[in-house]
Amino acid sequence: MTRMLTRIIAIAALSTLVAGCNLRPLYAGGTSGVVASELGRVEIEPIAGKAGWLVRNALKDQFEAFEGQEVKYRLTIVLEDKIAGFGVRSDDRITRERRTLRARYQLVRLSDSVVVLDATAGSDAGIDVVSSEYATVAAEDTALENLATRVSNQIVTRLSLFARTEASASPAP
């Protein structure tokens, strides 16, 4: 009985701590919230290559709901896409590859051309190399599509955190 009472007291104490930790939803207010309005002010520059096309489209898909506002920022992204073999058989054939996609991105304020955010994002995926060359190329393409989505999600999350920080730092009108 005392164990149960101790657990109940511990749960009540922990719930009080969690309630007081000042957690706030990142996207509070939905499409009319502070973060959404700032994301709608970002223009994405074209990115070179197939990986760039995939990342830019993934970003545009996520920003689509926030469009229609005056552009305040420009997002520039430089990608590094690598495929490296690392599983090797005794006959020197590669059996496994790792595809890595890294992005260095900068958010530039257009009013004064100051870089307000300079960060990186990245992800990697493993690919089995099989006897069919077509299947291997298809797996590499699928991996690139998935990596582009993951990297764009990381970028949007970081931009959202930046937007929330900027909104809380700037004085209310």
CSV table of C-alpha atoms in Angstrom, one decimal:
chain,number,residue,atom,x,y,z
A,1,MET,CA,0.0,0.0,0.0
A,2,THR,CA,2.8,2.4,0.8
A,3,ARG,CA,4.5,1.6,-2.5
A,4,MET,CA,1.3,2.6,-4.4
A,5,LEU,CA,1.0,5.8,-2.4
A,6,THR,CA,4.7,6.6,-3.1
A,7,ARG,CA,4.1,6.0,-6.8
A,8,ILE,CA,1.1,8.2,-6.8
A,9,ILE,CA,3.0,11.0,-5.1
A,10,ALA,CA,5.9,10.6,-7.5
A,11,ILE,CA,3.6,10.8,-10.5
A,12,ALA,CA,1.9,13.9,-9.1
A,13,ALA,CA,5.2,15.5,-8.5
A,14,LEU,CA,6.5,14.7,-12.0
A,15,SER,CA,3.3,16.0,-13.6
A,16,THR,CA,3.7,19.3,-11.7
A,17,LEU,CA,7.3,19.6,-13.0
A,18,VAL,CA,6.3,18.8,-16.6
A,19,ALA,CA,3.4,21.3,-16.4
A,20,GLY,CA,5.8,24.0,-15.3
A,21,CYS,CA,8.6,23.4,-17.8
A,22,ASN,CA,7.3,26.1,-20.2
A,23,LEU,CA,6.7,23.8,-23.2
A,24,ARG,CA,5.1,25.5,-26.1
A,25,PRO,CA,3.8,24.1,-29.4
A,26,LEU,CA,6.1,25.1,-32.3
A,27,TYR,CA,3.3,25.6,-34.8
A,28,ALA,CA,0.8,27.3,-32.4
A,29,GLY,CA,-1.8,29.2,-34.4
A,30,GLY,CA,-1.7,26.9,-37.4
A,31,THR,CA,-1.2,28.7,-40.8
A,32,SER,CA,-1.9,32.0,-39.2
A,33,GLY,CA,0.6,31.6,-36.4
A,34,VAL,CA,3.9,33.4,-36.0
A,35,VAL,CA,6.1,30.5,-37.3
A,36,ALA,CA,3.9,30.0,-40.3
A,37,SER,CA,3.9,33.6,-41.3
A,38,GLU,CA,7.7,33.7,-41.1
A,39,LEU,CA,8.1,30.5,-43.2
A,40,GLY,CA,5.8,32.1,-45.8
A,41,ARG,CA,8.4,34.9,-46.2
A,42,VAL,CA,11.2,32.6,-47.3
A,43,GLU,CA,12.2,32.3,-50.9
A,44,ILE,CA,14.1,29.2,-51.9
A,45,GLU,CA,16.9,29.6,-54.5
A,46,PRO,CA,17.3,26.9,-57.1
A,47,ILE,CA,19.7,24.1,-56.1
A,48,ALA,CA,22.0,22.3,-58.5
A,49,GLY,CA,21.6,18.7,-59.6
A,50,LYS,CA,19.0,16.0,-59.2
A,51,ALA,CA,19.4,16.0,-55.4
A,52,GLY,CA,18.9,19.8,-55.4
A,53,TRP,CA,15.7,19.5,-57.4
A,54,LEU,CA,14.3,16.9,-55.0
A,55,VAL,CA,15.2,18.9,-51.9
A,56,ARG,CA,13.9,22.2,-53.3
A,57,ASN,CA,10.6,20.5,-54.3
A,58,ALA,CA,10.3,18.9,-50.8
A,59,LEU,CA,10.8,22.3,-49.2
A,60,LYS,CA,8.4,24.0,-51.6
A,61,ASP,CA,5.8,21.3,-50.7
A,62,GLN,CA,6.2,22.1,-47.0
A,63,PHE,CA,6.1,25.9,-47.5
A,64,GLU,CA,3.2,25.8,-49.9
A,65,ALA,CA,0.6,26.4,-47.1
A,66,PHE,CA,2.4,29.5,-46.0
A,67,GLU,CA,2.9,31.3,-49.4
A,68,GLY,CA,1.4,34.6,-50.4
A,69,GLN,CA,3.3,37.0,-48.1
A,70,GLU,CA,6.0,39.5,-48.9
A,71,VAL,CA,9.4,37.8,-49.2
A,72,LYS,CA,11.8,38.7,-46.3
A,73,TYR,CA,14.4,35.9,-46.5
A,74,ARG,CA,16.3,34.0,-49.1
A,75,LEU,CA,17.3,30.4,-48.5
A,76,THR,CA,20.5,29.2,-50.2
A,77,ILE,CA,21.5,25.5,-50.1
A,78,VAL,CA,24.6,23.7,-51.2
A,79,LEU,CA,24.3,19.9,-51.3
A,80,GLU,CA,26.9,17.2,-51.1
A,81,ASP,CA,25.7,13.8,-52.4
A,82,LYS,CA,28.0,10.8,-52.0
A,83,ILE,CA,27.8,7.1,-52.6
A,84,ALA,CA,30.5,4.9,-51.1
A,85,GLY,CA,30.8,1.1,-51.2
A,86,PHE,CA,31.7,-0.6,-48.0
A,87,GLY,CA,30.6,-4.2,-48.1
A,88,VAL,CA,33.2,-6.1,-50.1
A,89,ARG,CA,33.3,-9.8,-51.0
A,90,SER,CA,36.4,-12.0,-51.4
A,91,ASP,CA,36.2,-11.4,-55.2
A,92,ASP,CA,36.3,-7.6,-54.6
A,93,ARG,CA,32.6,-7.0,-55.5
A,94,ILE,CA,30.8,-4.4,-53.5
A,95,THR,CA,27.7,-5.7,-51.7
A,96,ARG,CA,26.6,-2.7,-49.7
A,97,GLU,CA,26.7,1.1,-50.4
A,98,ARG,CA,26.1,4.1,-48.2
A,99,ARG,CA,24.4,7.1,-49.8
A,100,THR,CA,25.0,10.4,-47.9
A,101,LEU,CA,23.3,13.7,-48.5
A,102,ARG,CA,24.5,16.7,-46.6
A,103,ALA,CA,23.2,20.3,-47.0
A,104,ARG,CA,24.8,23.5,-45.9
A,105,TYR,CA,22.1,26.2,-45.9
A,106,GLN,CA,22.0,29.9,-45.2
A,107,LEU,CA,19.1,32.1,-44.5
A,108,VAL,CA,19.8,35.6,-45.7
A,109,ARG,CA,17.7,38.6,-44.7
A,110,LEU,CA,17.0,40.6,-47.9
A,111,SER,CA,16.7,44.0,-46.3
A,112,ASP,CA,20.4,44.1,-45.4
A,113,SER,CA,21.9,40.9,-46.9
A,114,VAL,CA,22.9,39.6,-43.5
A,115,VAL,CA,23.1,35.8,-43.0
A,116,VAL,CA,20.8,35.3,-40.0
A,117,LEU,CA,21.1,31.5,-40.0
A,118,ASP,CA,24.0,29.3,-41.2
A,119,ALA,CA,23.5,25.6,-40.5
A,120,THR,CA,23.8,22.1,-41.9
A,121,ALA,CA,21.5,19.1,-42.3
A,122,GLY,CA,22.2,15.6,-43.4
A,123,SER,CA,21.2,12.0,-43.5
A,124,ASP,CA,22.4,8.7,-44.9
A,125,ALA,CA,21.0,5.4,-46.2
A,126,GLY,CA,22.3,2.0,-46.7
A,127,ILE,CA,21.8,0.3,-50.1
A,128,ASP,CA,22.1,-3.4,-51.0
A,129,VAL,CA,24.0,-4.0,-54.2
A,130,VAL,CA,22.4,-6.9,-56.0
A,131,SER,CA,23.2,-8.8,-59.2
A,132,SER,CA,20.7,-6.7,-61.2
A,133,GLU,CA,22.2,-3.3,-62.0
A,134,TYR,CA,18.7,-1.9,-62.7
A,135,ALA,CA,17.6,-2.8,-59.2
A,136,THR,CA,20.7,-1.3,-57.6
A,137,VAL,CA,20.2,2.0,-59.6
A,138,ALA,CA,16.5,2.0,-58.6
A,139,ALA,CA,17.5,1.5,-54.9
A,140,GLU,CA,20.0,4.4,-55.2
A,141,ASP,CA,17.3,6.7,-56.6
A,142,THR,CA,14.8,5.7,-53.9
A,143,ALA,CA,17.4,6.3,-51.3
A,144,LEU,CA,18.1,9.8,-52.7
A,145,GLU,CA,14.4,10.6,-52.7
A,146,ASN,CA,14.1,9.6,-49.1
A,147,LEU,CA,17.2,11.5,-48.1
A,148,ALA,CA,15.9,14.6,-49.8
A,149,THR,CA,12.7,14.4,-47.8
A,150,ARG,CA,14.6,13.9,-44.5
A,151,VAL,CA,17.0,16.7,-45.2
A,152,SER,CA,14.2,19.1,-46.1
A,153,ASN,CA,12.4,18.2,-42.9
A,154,GLN,CA,15.5,19.0,-40.9
A,155,ILE,CA,15.8,22.4,-42.6
A,156,VAL,CA,12.1,23.3,-42.1
A,157,THR,CA,12.3,22.3,-38.4
A,158,ARG,CA,15.5,24.5,-37.9
A,159,LEU,CA,13.9,27.4,-39.8
A,160,SER,CA,10.8,27.0,-37.7
A,161,LEU,CA,12.8,27.2,-34.5
A,162,PHE,CA,14.6,30.3,-35.8
A,163,ALA,CA,11.2,31.9,-36.7
A,164,ARG,CA,9.9,31.3,-33.2
A,165,THR,CA,13.0,32.7,-31.6
A,166,GLU,CA,12.9,35.8,-33.9
A,167,ALA,CA,9.2,36.3,-33.1
A,168,SER,CA,9.8,36.1,-29.4
A,169,ALA,CA,12.9,38.4,-29.6
A,170,SER,CA,11.2,41.2,-31.6
A,171,PRO,CA,8.9,43.6,-29.8
A,172,ALA,CA,5.2,43.3,-30.4
A,173,PRO,CA,3.6,46.1,-32.5
